[in-house]
Amino acid sequence: MQPTSHDFTANAHKALQDENLRKALKRVEAGFTTARARAAAALPEFEALRDQARDIKNHVLENLDFYLERFAARVEEQGGRVHWCATPAEARETILALCRSVDARTVTKGKSMIAEEIALNPFLAENGVEPIETDLGEYIIQLADEPPSHIIGPAVHKTQDQVADLFLEHHRRYGKNKRLEEAEDLVAEAREVLRDKYLAADVGITGANFLVAETGSTVIVTNEGNGDLTQLLPKMHIVVASLEKVVPTLEDTATILRVLARSATGQEMSVYTTFSTGPRRQGDADGPPRFHVVLLDNGRSELVGSDKGELLRCIRCGACMNHCPVYQAVGGHAYGWVYPGPIGAALDPYFLGLEETRHLPNASTFCGRCEEVCPMRIPLPRILRHWRERAFSHHIAPPAERWGVKLWAALAARPALYRAFTRVALWALRLFSGRKGALRRLPFLGGWTDGRDLPAPAGPGFIDQWRARQKRGGTSGEHDG
Amino acid sequence: MSTDAKTLILQRIRRSMGRGPLPEEAKLSLQRRLADPRPNLIPARARADHGALVRLFIEKAEAVGATVERIGDSDRLGACLADFLKRHNLPGHAVAAPALQGSGLENTELVTLRFGVPEASDQTGIAPAFRAIAETGTLAMISGPDIPATMNFLPDNHIAILHEADIVGAMEDVFAALRKKYGSATMPRTLNFISGPSRTADIEQKIVEGAHGPRRLHIVLIGNGQKNAETDG
Ligand code: SF4
């Protein structure tokens, strides 16, 4: 997708005036954060498991070359193929060539952030292969022609009414002419429409939450079961995954799984956790006859071992954005690229360059909640601070930004959120306009110091303030279960 | 092209780490770690006696929306199936994994049973569970020549047949059992861990069951409360 991160302030401004989005984001806060807190409290070993999960990933990153080679060797010993791709373009071309090798006309897709990162869908479509998203959230935003706004709930920004309109518009061609009023009916209709797609697809593409070096297995975690139908029914299963998804053993996978679902949705386990190892075997009753793994680097080989290498521990659970006051205020689209929220603000500058993303490291009140809830204990505020200082020292941000950020943080913590944020956004827009820095994508130049103080956490917590405002009659008190 | 990219990526990783390829000694120690995989921390609740694990499994499976029915022995499977179909007003036929031939499922006149791979039109599918995890109420299903993996996803109603002795504490116990069955570092093509029926919360975070996979997950638990040492591991 074409990044719009440089427009963060304008995007944020727009988001703040979108009533539907306000309601949707309120649900994110209420739903995900309470569920996570409950799940964490219910498992006495949760904090210790977080430490172990962090240590496992650190161990992997120390020995990434070894584990990747081992994983690839195990896949190939079992009849699969691994395609190493340094760039998104290579990955796209590889996937297209694989699709063409089986004369694919349609491919079904499970949810994959890497597919988003390499902008796979438009590329396939331009080249005559129709991609069909099967995760309900992804399917909804595909119909709406929008990017995901959350890494685990791509359509969290959509209301049920909007979904009903989209289905009415797009399902007419399947002879469905009734506007549906209930979530159950909408889900059932999508299920029916997508059933035929699974059965007709030539290739199924999924992401991977883990690549197991020990066994050469790829692992996906879903609640819907769409990723399974996607990979089991077609002639070919293509897994697209980035380097850092590799873990040593099945046991290590189990440990990280214990913190993943709890952090993401508050479930103890997601409904489906699937280990796929090679293609269908001799005599097997079903399964894909061909199995390919597209391994994407896209700069990760240079991120590892750097001062921001800890970002590669991320397991894309979404907890950091669920708990982020800025995300809760502006939603995912404002960030302007594939990864929103604190992890996006920390990662996107690396992928897109600091020039494009200069506002993102400022999209933080430095309240520290992201780091508190991150199952992999990634020091997100510290990394955001690094970026900010980088931008500062490379003159991408004007000097005034430093105190501007503090002002932003202070204002954002006030009850009068809309007005304050809008005012800051306008102010920031003025401030940043027309000023161009010289930095390209040269991630790890030195020249900034490590030990600056971060702005003090802003007052008694944004969320409490926000709730207080709601109670005082900001919006009606409706709730969803 | 692929090999070149591989070399390039591995070189870059090593450069970023400020080292060359790992020394032989380091590689050996990593290989040892892979050859002898050790469990990390396993939550205490997964380490109880078998009776407690069975109770925990039932509690957890029900908590995630599965239904559990206990029967003393497998002769009753056919009657169970007939009851299930009747209870949910389902047509009187079902497809079952060939591995279940002779399991006792056939012991009913009321159901037309087919053994094979499920088709889109099948409303009820039956598969055997390899193990089940008490810690989280999770079934572990493996694929193979006589167990289609699609059985777990295609039919709207999924019945899993589980022997009480196959209930283990943690996911790690399933991996240990798999290594016994397949040899080290080897897996079935598909290993499905299943915790409850398919669901989605993608519309306004409302939980709706039966998103793409089964709307109902019914677990028939066979056993009389006595652990069968023979099937254990
Ligand atoms: S940074 Fe941490 S909290 Fe955020 S998505 Fe990644 S693992 Fe989850």
XYZ file of C-alpha atoms and ligand atoms in Angstrom:
722
model
C 0.000 0.000 0.000
C 1.044 3.560 -0.658
C 2.097 4.922 2.716
C 0.390 8.040 4.004
C 2.360 8.204 7.226
C 3.655 11.662 6.332
C 0.057 12.812 6.656
C -0.300 11.457 10.163
C -1.527 14.705 11.635
C -4.117 15.209 8.932
C -5.119 11.546 9.099
C -5.468 11.826 12.846
C -7.514 14.957 12.540
C -9.907 13.232 10.185
C -10.103 10.186 12.402
C -11.063 12.270 15.397
C -14.113 13.550 13.594
C -15.329 10.153 12.486
C -18.160 9.155 14.806
C -18.237 5.543 13.609
C -14.571 5.230 14.290
C -14.994 6.670 17.781
C -17.495 3.965 18.620
C -15.375 1.243 17.083
C -12.285 2.296 18.977
C -14.193 2.384 22.199
C -15.036 -1.256 21.609
C -11.385 -2.076 21.024
C -10.492 -0.565 24.324
C -13.322 -2.160 26.246
C -13.085 -5.550 24.565
C -9.419 -6.330 24.139
C -7.962 -4.699 27.214
C -10.303 -6.248 29.760
C -9.989 -9.648 28.128
C -6.228 -9.488 28.233
C -6.157 -8.384 31.849
C -8.469 -11.208 32.840
C -6.434 -13.822 30.984
C -3.153 -12.595 32.413
C -4.533 -12.618 35.942
C -5.874 -16.141 35.534
C -2.463 -17.647 34.840
C -0.026 -17.378 37.748
C 2.896 -18.230 35.478
C 2.084 -15.523 32.928
C 4.901 -13.123 33.800
C 7.467 -15.907 33.964
C 6.268 -17.173 30.584
C 6.752 -13.701 29.134
C 10.351 -13.785 30.306
C 10.876 -17.173 28.718
C 9.198 -16.127 25.486
C 11.473 -13.099 25.321
C 14.540 -15.241 26.000
C 13.597 -17.771 23.322
C 13.289 -15.064 20.703
C 16.516 -13.435 21.810
C 18.238 -16.782 21.463
C 16.772 -17.158 17.958
C 17.899 -13.707 16.907
C 21.428 -14.424 18.154
C 21.518 -17.507 15.942
C 19.121 -16.515 13.206
C 21.294 -17.782 10.344
C 21.561 -21.215 11.933
C 17.865 -21.614 12.637
C 16.784 -20.370 9.217
C 19.068 -22.792 7.428
C 17.886 -25.616 9.598
C 14.224 -24.730 9.049
C 14.702 -24.530 5.290
C 16.572 -27.819 5.201
C 13.794 -29.580 7.129
C 11.124 -28.197 4.793
C 13.015 -29.371 1.724
C 13.815 -32.788 3.144
C 10.080 -33.293 3.420
C 9.242 -32.286 -0.113
C 8.519 -28.576 0.339
C 10.427 -25.682 -1.165
C 11.771 -22.570 0.516
C 12.240 -19.367 -1.462
C 14.517 -16.786 0.110
C 13.499 -13.292 -0.897
C 15.526 -10.235 -0.006
C 12.945 -7.687 -1.129
C 9.165 -7.379 -1.378
C 9.499 -7.325 -5.173
C 11.289 -10.669 -5.131
C 8.642 -12.131 -2.875
C 5.803 -10.900 -5.097
C 7.461 -12.243 -8.246
C 8.118 -15.588 -6.582
C 4.515 -15.943 -5.472
C 3.202 -14.958 -8.894
C 5.488 -17.473 -10.597
C 4.274 -20.178 -8.208
C 0.655 -19.298 -8.938
C 1.341 -19.427 -12.666
C 3.046 -22.787 -12.344
C -0.342 -24.276 -11.505
C -2.292 -21.984 -13.858
C -3.959 -20.335 -10.914
C -6.881 -18.049 -11.593
C -7.987 -17.501 -8.032
C -6.102 -17.775 -4.783
C -7.631 -17.787 -1.340
C -5.712 -16.058 1.395
C -5.530 -16.429 5.115
C -4.632 -13.343 7.096
C -1.010 -12.361 6.614
C 0.662 -9.133 7.641
C 3.611 -10.019 5.438
C 1.301 -10.206 2.420
C 0.207 -6.686 3.389
C 3.798 -5.599 3.829
C 4.692 -6.698 0.305
C 1.391 -5.386 -1.108
C 0.615 -8.757 -2.613
C -3.065 -8.388 -3.483
C -2.865 -5.524 -5.977
C 0.137 -7.154 -7.604
C -1.607 -10.482 -8.085
C -4.746 -8.783 -9.361
C -2.775 -6.734 -11.896
C -1.273 -9.945 -13.141
C -4.484 -11.806 -13.672
C -4.642 -13.806 -10.443
C -7.618 -12.937 -8.271
C -6.798 -12.901 -4.546
C -9.687 -13.604 -2.178
C -9.300 -12.815 1.495
C -10.982 -15.391 3.718
C -10.495 -14.024 7.225
C -13.784 -12.242 7.806
C -12.112 -8.985 8.810
C -9.781 -9.080 5.823
C -12.680 -9.976 3.564
C -14.628 -6.958 4.792
C -11.814 -4.538 4.138
C -11.079 -6.133 0.795
C -14.672 -5.389 -0.217
C -14.278 -1.869 1.135
C -10.920 -1.534 -0.619
C -9.243 -0.350 2.552
C -6.075 -1.353 4.359
C -6.306 -3.138 7.723
C -6.563 -0.855 10.730
C -5.428 -3.358 13.337
C -3.055 -6.286 13.063
C -5.412 -8.849 14.528
C -8.752 -7.204 13.815
C -8.268 -5.676 10.389
C -11.840 -4.378 10.251
C -12.229 -3.171 13.845
C -12.939 0.296 12.458
C -16.058 -0.873 10.616
C -19.504 -0.808 12.148
C -22.022 -3.552 11.601
C -24.110 -1.179 9.494
C -21.186 -0.518 7.228
C -20.572 -4.232 6.870
C -24.246 -4.793 6.063
C -24.056 -2.161 3.307
C -20.872 -3.646 1.888
C -22.342 -7.143 1.779
C -25.513 -5.893 0.143
C -23.499 -4.133 -2.517
C -21.039 -6.937 -3.217
C -23.137 -10.036 -2.675
C -25.791 -9.038 -5.195
C -23.879 -10.907 -7.838
C -24.430 -14.079 -5.847
C -28.148 -13.423 -5.830
C -28.233 -12.077 -2.286
C -30.428 -9.018 -2.257
C -31.440 -8.680 1.345
C -29.769 -6.274 3.718
C -28.882 -8.227 6.842
C -29.409 -6.839 10.308
C -27.752 -9.379 12.578
C -24.068 -10.147 12.971
C -24.898 -13.877 12.862
C -26.555 -13.500 9.473
C -23.691 -11.461 8.084
C -21.195 -14.084 9.204
C -23.350 -16.861 7.735
C -23.601 -15.097 4.389
C -19.847 -14.503 4.194
C -19.319 -18.129 5.097
C -21.567 -19.278 2.305
C -19.993 -17.018 -0.297
C -16.465 -17.950 0.713
C -17.160 -21.685 0.813
C -17.372 -21.748 -2.949
C -14.189 -19.741 -3.206
C -12.219 -22.210 -1.122
C -13.413 -25.054 -3.246
C -12.592 -23.270 -6.486
C -9.201 -21.819 -5.532
C -6.068 -23.148 -7.189
C -3.664 -21.855 -4.572
C -4.035 -21.057 -0.880
C -1.757 -18.472 0.688
C -1.346 -18.157 4.431
C 1.021 -16.320 6.691
C 2.799 -17.972 9.591
C 2.997 -17.164 13.254
C 5.927 -19.515 13.684
C 8.390 -21.473 11.590
C 9.679 -24.415 13.592
C 13.344 -25.147 12.877
C 13.231 -28.556 14.541
C 10.566 -30.011 12.255
C 10.267 -27.629 9.302
C 6.669 -26.899 10.274
C 4.846 -23.638 9.660
C 2.261 -22.611 12.219
C -0.832 -20.468 11.900
C -3.137 -19.336 14.665
C -6.733 -18.383 13.844
C -10.204 -18.405 15.335
C -12.255 -18.849 12.210
C -10.684 -21.865 10.562
C -10.323 -19.948 7.325
C -6.574 -20.449 7.199
C -7.096 -24.195 7.326
C -9.609 -24.417 4.519
C -7.334 -22.041 2.604
C -4.353 -24.343 2.850
C -6.007 -27.766 2.757
C -8.217 -27.559 -0.304
C -6.130 -26.138 -3.198
C -3.357 -27.734 -5.243
C -0.711 -25.609 -3.619
C -0.136 -24.065 -0.212
C 2.148 -21.035 -0.153
C 3.281 -19.773 3.225
C 4.599 -16.243 3.260
C 6.605 -15.382 6.349
C 9.389 -13.116 7.478
C 12.739 -14.305 8.811
C 12.137 -13.629 12.477
C 9.192 -16.028 12.696
C 11.540 -18.943 13.187
C 11.656 -20.670 16.591
C 13.873 -23.582 17.604
C 11.563 -26.348 18.822
C 7.961 -27.383 19.220
C 8.344 -26.757 22.961
C 9.498 -23.202 22.324
C 6.439 -22.711 20.141
C 4.219 -23.925 22.982
C 5.734 -21.390 25.362
C 5.160 -18.447 23.051
C 1.643 -19.687 22.243
C 0.818 -19.385 25.937
C 1.424 -15.659 25.849
C 0.193 -14.977 22.300
C -3.553 -15.533 22.496
C -3.811 -14.179 26.021
C -2.155 -10.952 24.941
C -4.115 -10.707 21.709
C -7.723 -11.523 22.543
C -7.588 -12.751 26.102
C -8.179 -16.342 25.007
C -6.042 -19.052 26.569
C -5.640 -20.559 23.126
C -6.981 -19.352 19.826
C -9.494 -21.805 18.403
C -7.179 -23.225 15.742
C -3.436 -23.636 15.986
C -2.212 -25.535 12.960
C 1.195 -27.056 12.283
C 1.761 -27.766 8.583
C 4.731 -29.842 7.573
C 5.542 -30.273 3.902
C 3.038 -31.226 1.211
C 0.452 -33.992 1.331
C 2.159 -37.327 1.951
C 1.941 -40.544 0.015
C -1.450 -42.055 0.723
C -2.742 -39.028 2.661
C -6.474 -38.517 2.529
C -6.209 -34.798 1.730
C -3.964 -31.751 1.977
C -2.104 -29.658 -0.593
C 0.076 -31.605 -3.048
C 2.559 -28.716 -3.211
C 4.040 -26.761 -0.331
C 6.141 -23.612 -0.622
C 7.513 -21.193 1.918
C 8.363 -17.677 0.796
C 10.825 -16.274 3.327
C 10.927 -12.505 3.303
C 13.827 -10.452 4.552
C 12.954 -6.849 3.603
C 15.667 -5.344 5.760
C 15.301 -7.598 8.771
C 18.756 -9.064 8.240
C 20.082 -5.588 8.953
C 17.738 -4.864 11.816
C 18.868 -7.909 13.747
C 21.752 -7.128 16.065
C 21.082 -3.389 15.816
C 19.854 -1.182 18.624
C 16.315 -1.773 17.364
C 16.758 -5.486 16.847
C 14.405 -6.163 19.739
C 11.540 -5.255 17.434
C 12.093 -8.608 15.777
C 10.773 -10.331 18.873
C 7.309 -9.031 18.004
C 4.698 -11.767 17.593
C 2.058 -9.375 16.203
C -0.421 -9.852 19.007
C -1.762 -6.307 18.869
C -1.691 -5.738 22.629
C 0.422 -2.607 22.316
C -2.137 -0.888 20.092
C -5.091 -2.084 22.148
C -3.571 -0.353 25.151
C -2.272 2.759 23.408
C -4.114 6.028 24.117
C -3.057 7.459 20.763
C -4.246 4.387 18.855
C -7.466 4.473 20.834
C -7.926 8.084 19.823
C -7.042 7.961 16.131
C -7.294 4.306 15.068
C -5.013 2.355 12.778
C -5.428 4.092 9.448
C -3.964 7.353 10.720
C -0.572 5.684 10.958
C -0.660 5.416 7.203
C 0.907 2.030 6.654
C 0.611 -1.673 7.342
C 1.645 -1.692 10.996
C -0.218 0.738 13.244
C -0.008 1.522 16.926
C 3.188 1.552 18.968
C 4.745 -1.370 17.113
C 3.984 0.406 13.836
C 5.375 3.693 15.064
C 8.554 1.860 16.020
C 8.792 -0.359 12.930
C 7.457 1.757 10.079
C 10.339 4.290 10.163
C 12.660 1.387 9.568
C 10.749 0.156 6.529
C 9.679 3.464 5.038
C 12.413 5.831 6.169
C 12.169 8.502 8.780
C 11.261 11.186 6.292
C 7.951 9.492 5.438
C 7.203 8.481 9.005
C 8.605 11.409 10.970
C 5.378 11.980 12.866
C 4.950 8.411 14.018
C 7.521 8.385 16.825
C 5.645 11.376 18.189
C 2.343 9.561 18.159
C 2.913 8.549 21.714
C 2.122 9.944 25.119
C 4.966 7.884 26.554
C 2.621 6.432 29.111
C 4.518 3.145 28.835
C 1.486 0.872 28.663
C 2.632 -0.727 25.411
C 5.783 -2.006 27.003
C 3.875 -3.080 30.095
C 1.583 -5.354 28.096
C 3.922 -6.468 25.317
C 4.255 -10.218 25.833
C 7.734 -10.120 24.346
C 8.798 -7.208 26.550
C 9.849 -5.025 23.650
C 10.952 -1.625 24.956
C 8.724 0.288 22.565
C 8.935 3.701 24.266
C 12.715 3.560 24.206
C 12.733 2.743 20.511
C 10.276 5.525 19.754
C 12.511 7.877 21.659
C 15.477 6.767 19.575
C 13.642 7.509 16.365
C 12.597 10.845 17.664
C 16.112 11.742 18.530
C 17.321 10.497 15.190
C 14.840 12.681 13.412
C 15.945 15.549 15.570
C 19.655 15.053 15.010
C 19.189 14.647 11.278
C 17.094 17.763 11.045
C 14.068 15.934 9.799
C 12.098 17.405 12.628
C 12.462 21.086 13.390
C 13.896 21.885 16.818
C 10.545 23.134 18.019
C 9.222 19.609 17.825
C 10.878 18.592 21.048
C 8.777 20.833 23.219
C 5.938 20.350 20.803
C 5.847 16.699 21.632
C 5.581 17.445 25.296
C 2.780 19.812 24.588
C 1.050 17.136 22.570
C 1.414 14.633 25.343
C 0.071 17.074 27.873
C -2.862 18.049 25.749
C -3.708 14.531 24.776
C -4.045 13.641 28.426
C -6.652 16.302 29.060
C -10.314 15.520 29.109
C -11.054 17.798 26.192
C -9.449 15.339 23.889
C -10.992 16.218 20.591
C -10.327 19.873 20.727
C -6.915 19.525 22.192
C -5.794 16.908 19.770
C -7.216 18.772 16.850
C -5.501 21.922 17.907
C -2.199 20.106 18.260
C -2.698 18.394 14.979
C -3.263 21.693 13.232
C -0.336 23.158 14.980
C 1.869 20.251 14.078
C 0.721 20.370 10.508
C 1.777 23.996 10.259
C 5.008 23.241 11.945
C 6.006 20.366 9.755
C 4.799 21.582 6.410
C 7.368 22.354 3.805
C 10.300 21.234 5.846
C 12.300 18.488 4.211
C 15.144 16.618 5.786
C 17.957 14.846 4.009
C 17.810 11.419 5.545
C 17.122 8.398 3.367
C 16.833 4.889 4.663
C 20.113 4.475 6.503
C 18.923 2.876 9.647
C 21.756 2.783 12.094
C 23.829 5.858 11.845
C 24.986 6.960 15.219
C 24.894 10.494 16.310
C 22.181 10.549 18.870
C 22.574 9.949 22.487
C 20.967 7.223 24.380
C 20.323 8.672 27.741
C 17.887 11.488 27.326
C 14.958 11.685 29.614
C 11.621 10.879 28.232
C 8.814 13.278 28.897
C 7.186 12.419 32.159
C 4.198 10.086 31.835
C 1.294 12.334 31.264
C -0.779 12.668 34.366
C -3.365 10.315 35.746
C -3.766 8.160 32.673
C -5.438 8.995 29.466
C -7.958 6.212 29.650
C -9.337 7.223 32.993
C -9.716 10.703 31.710
C -11.371 9.453 28.596
C -13.792 7.342 30.562
C -14.578 10.244 32.814
C -15.413 12.274 29.798
C -17.649 9.542 28.416
C -19.505 9.384 31.684
C -20.097 13.065 31.662
C -22.167 12.508 28.580
C -19.697 12.592 25.713
C -21.529 9.872 23.845
C -24.411 7.597 24.618
C -23.549 4.754 26.893
C -24.173 1.850 24.560
C -22.106 -1.255 24.959
C -21.494 -4.368 23.021
C -21.092 -7.691 24.695
C 17.952 -16.576 -7.883
C 16.785 -18.163 -4.693
C 20.233 -19.414 -3.724
C 21.720 -15.996 -4.301
C 19.141 -14.350 -2.128
C 19.771 -16.987 0.508
C 23.506 -16.330 0.522
C 22.930 -12.609 0.594
C 20.459 -12.775 3.459
C 22.650 -15.060 5.544
C 25.681 -12.846 4.903
C 23.778 -9.775 5.961
C 22.585 -11.430 9.130
C 26.144 -12.363 10.020
C 27.435 -8.912 9.222
C 24.735 -7.345 11.374
C 25.651 -9.671 14.196
C 29.290 -8.688 13.742
C 30.461 -12.235 13.119
C 31.060 -14.812 10.430
C 29.323 -18.183 10.247
C 28.892 -19.726 13.686
C 31.893 -21.730 14.861
C 31.443 -25.502 14.734
C 31.242 -25.748 18.474
C 28.385 -23.274 18.678
C 26.553 -25.094 15.900
C 26.954 -28.381 17.691
C 25.451 -27.006 20.842
C 22.473 -25.635 18.878
C 22.057 -28.968 17.158
C 22.029 -30.647 20.527
C 19.343 -28.263 21.707
C 17.224 -29.300 18.698
C 17.934 -32.992 19.058
C 16.860 -33.058 22.674
C 14.041 -30.561 22.996
C 13.252 -29.657 26.576
C 9.977 -28.227 27.765
C 10.145 -24.714 29.133
C 7.927 -23.652 32.013
C 4.702 -25.647 32.095
C 1.884 -24.121 34.143
C 1.195 -25.959 37.365
C -2.406 -26.673 36.481
C -1.226 -28.948 33.655
C 0.655 -31.115 36.113
C -1.963 -33.020 38.074
C -3.034 -36.642 38.384
C -4.945 -38.073 35.486
C -8.351 -37.859 37.090
C -7.864 -34.177 37.756
C -6.652 -33.650 34.192
C -9.783 -35.277 32.804
C -11.941 -32.982 34.909
C -9.894 -29.965 33.904
C -10.135 -30.904 30.244
C -13.910 -31.122 30.389
C -14.171 -27.828 32.228
C -11.864 -26.021 29.814
C -13.371 -27.521 26.669
C -16.838 -26.470 27.790
C -15.557 -23.018 28.689
C -14.490 -22.488 25.062
C -17.849 -23.600 23.706
C -17.408 -27.311 23.003
C -19.884 -29.840 24.341
C -18.558 -32.949 26.052
C -20.401 -36.237 26.405
C -18.934 -39.099 28.383
C -19.618 -42.701 27.530
C -18.333 -45.810 29.265
C -17.312 -47.685 26.173
C -17.231 -47.323 22.435
C -20.174 -49.648 21.742
C -22.347 -46.673 22.530
C -20.819 -44.462 19.818
C -23.516 -45.202 17.263
C -26.296 -44.295 19.662
C -24.424 -41.165 20.608
C -24.195 -40.078 17.007
C -27.880 -40.752 16.383
C -28.793 -38.705 19.470
C -26.597 -35.849 18.406
C -28.163 -35.626 14.953
C -31.637 -35.801 16.391
C -30.921 -33.227 19.070
C -29.831 -30.701 16.470
C -32.405 -31.582 13.832
C -29.735 -32.728 11.444
C -30.230 -35.105 8.532
C -29.519 -38.722 9.387
C -26.186 -39.092 7.690
C -22.593 -38.318 8.520
C -19.079 -38.773 7.202
C -16.364 -40.249 9.388
C -12.602 -40.636 9.125
C -11.753 -44.123 7.841
C -9.660 -44.584 10.986
C -12.951 -44.916 12.870
C -14.066 -48.000 10.978
C -14.995 -50.644 13.482
C -14.956 -48.140 16.338
C -18.566 -48.705 17.319
C -19.918 -45.771 15.318
C -21.618 -48.210 12.996
C -23.773 -49.524 15.835
C -26.876 -47.661 14.815
C -29.628 -48.178 12.292
C -30.638 -44.559 12.398
C -27.640 -43.020 10.679
C -26.208 -43.530 7.226
C -22.501 -43.440 7.733
C -19.848 -42.928 5.089
C -16.142 -43.386 5.749
C -13.942 -41.126 3.658
C -13.048 -37.532 2.880
C -15.723 -34.913 3.620
C -17.406 -33.006 0.848
C -18.885 -29.546 0.879
C -22.372 -30.969 1.291
C -21.558 -32.989 4.423
C -23.143 -31.473 7.483
C -21.633 -33.719 10.121
C -18.087 -35.039 10.256
C -16.474 -37.333 12.775
C -12.776 -37.673 13.485
C -10.635 -39.339 16.145
C -8.545 -37.148 18.452
C -4.901 -38.064 18.836
C -4.622 -36.456 22.251
C -6.329 -33.690 24.188
C -4.815 -31.012 26.393
C -6.305 -30.457 29.819
C -4.569 -27.125 30.369
C -6.678 -25.377 27.750
C -9.437 -27.812 26.721
C -7.740 -28.334 23.389
C -7.988 -31.299 21.010
C -4.904 -32.439 19.089
C -5.882 -33.932 15.725
C -3.421 -35.429 13.252
C -3.863 -36.041 9.540
C -2.913 -39.189 7.673
C -4.066 -41.757 5.133
C -7.116 -42.650 7.204
C -7.717 -39.265 8.817
C -8.498 -36.352 6.515
C -7.581 -32.973 8.003
C -10.553 -31.379 6.245
C -12.818 -33.361 8.580
C -11.996 -30.797 11.241
C -13.105 -27.844 9.134
C -15.508 -28.598 6.320
C -18.618 -30.028 7.993
C -20.687 -27.626 10.041
C -20.897 -30.089 12.913
C -17.699 -31.636 14.137
C -17.700 -34.658 16.402
C -14.371 -35.662 17.921
C -13.906 -39.085 19.457
C -11.511 -38.962 22.368
C -10.309 -41.727 24.660
C -9.967 -40.659 28.248
C -6.477 -42.131 28.423
C -5.406 -39.738 25.695
C -6.009 -36.678 27.811
C -2.670 -35.148 28.737
C -1.710 -32.106 30.740
C 0.042 -29.794 28.328
C 0.827 -29.260 24.660
C 4.346 -30.445 25.421
C 2.938 -33.883 26.252
C 1.365 -34.037 22.809
C 4.721 -33.265 21.230
C 6.369 -36.015 23.251
C 3.719 -38.468 22.075
C 4.163 -37.348 18.460
C 7.897 -37.947 18.642
C 7.196 -41.448 19.883
C 4.834 -42.098 17.031
C 6.710 -40.466 14.142
C 10.309 -40.337 15.316
C 12.204 -37.254 16.355
C 11.831 -33.987 14.437
C 9.029 -35.430 12.329
C 5.388 -34.482 12.242
C 2.195 -35.530 10.506
C 1.444 -33.289 7.525
C -1.178 -31.459 9.504
C -1.449 -31.173 13.254
C -4.513 -29.270 14.368
C -4.946 -27.986 17.868
C -8.610 -27.159 18.282
C -10.093 -25.231 21.192
C -13.829 -24.933 20.744
C -15.932 -24.279 17.657
C -14.939 -21.833 14.926
C -15.655 -18.243 15.830
C -15.129 -14.683 14.767
C -15.350 -11.318 16.460
C -14.695 -9.322 13.318
C -18.054 -7.571 13.313
C -18.102 -5.079 16.159
C -16.301 -7.584 18.361
C -19.450 -9.631 18.735
C -18.554 -13.262 19.055
C -20.294 -15.357 16.418
C -19.713 -19.085 16.217
C -19.327 -20.998 12.976
C -17.259 -18.505 11.004
C -15.681 -20.840 8.472
C -15.088 -23.979 10.409
C -17.677 -25.915 12.406
C -20.428 -24.168 14.272
C -20.585 -27.028 16.759
C -17.808 -29.016 18.321
C -18.995 -32.090 20.177
C -16.483 -34.232 22.019
C -17.394 -37.807 22.823
C -15.169 -38.913 25.643
C -14.778 -42.658 25.993
C -13.664 -44.118 29.279
C -14.765 -45.274 32.652
C -12.458 -43.118 34.675
C -9.630 -45.619 34.538
C -6.437 -44.705 32.775
C -5.446 -47.168 30.111
C -1.691 -47.591 30.320
C -1.463 -49.151 26.897
C -2.522 -46.099 24.933
C -0.586 -43.773 27.127
C 2.258 -42.408 24.984
S 5.153 -5.099 19.971
Fe 4.608 -6.534 21.571
S 2.491 -5.961 22.079
Fe 2.929 -5.011 20.102
S 2.196 -6.487 18.593
Fe 4.379 -6.915 18.952
S 4.413 -8.493 20.533
Fe 2.367 -7.606 20.555
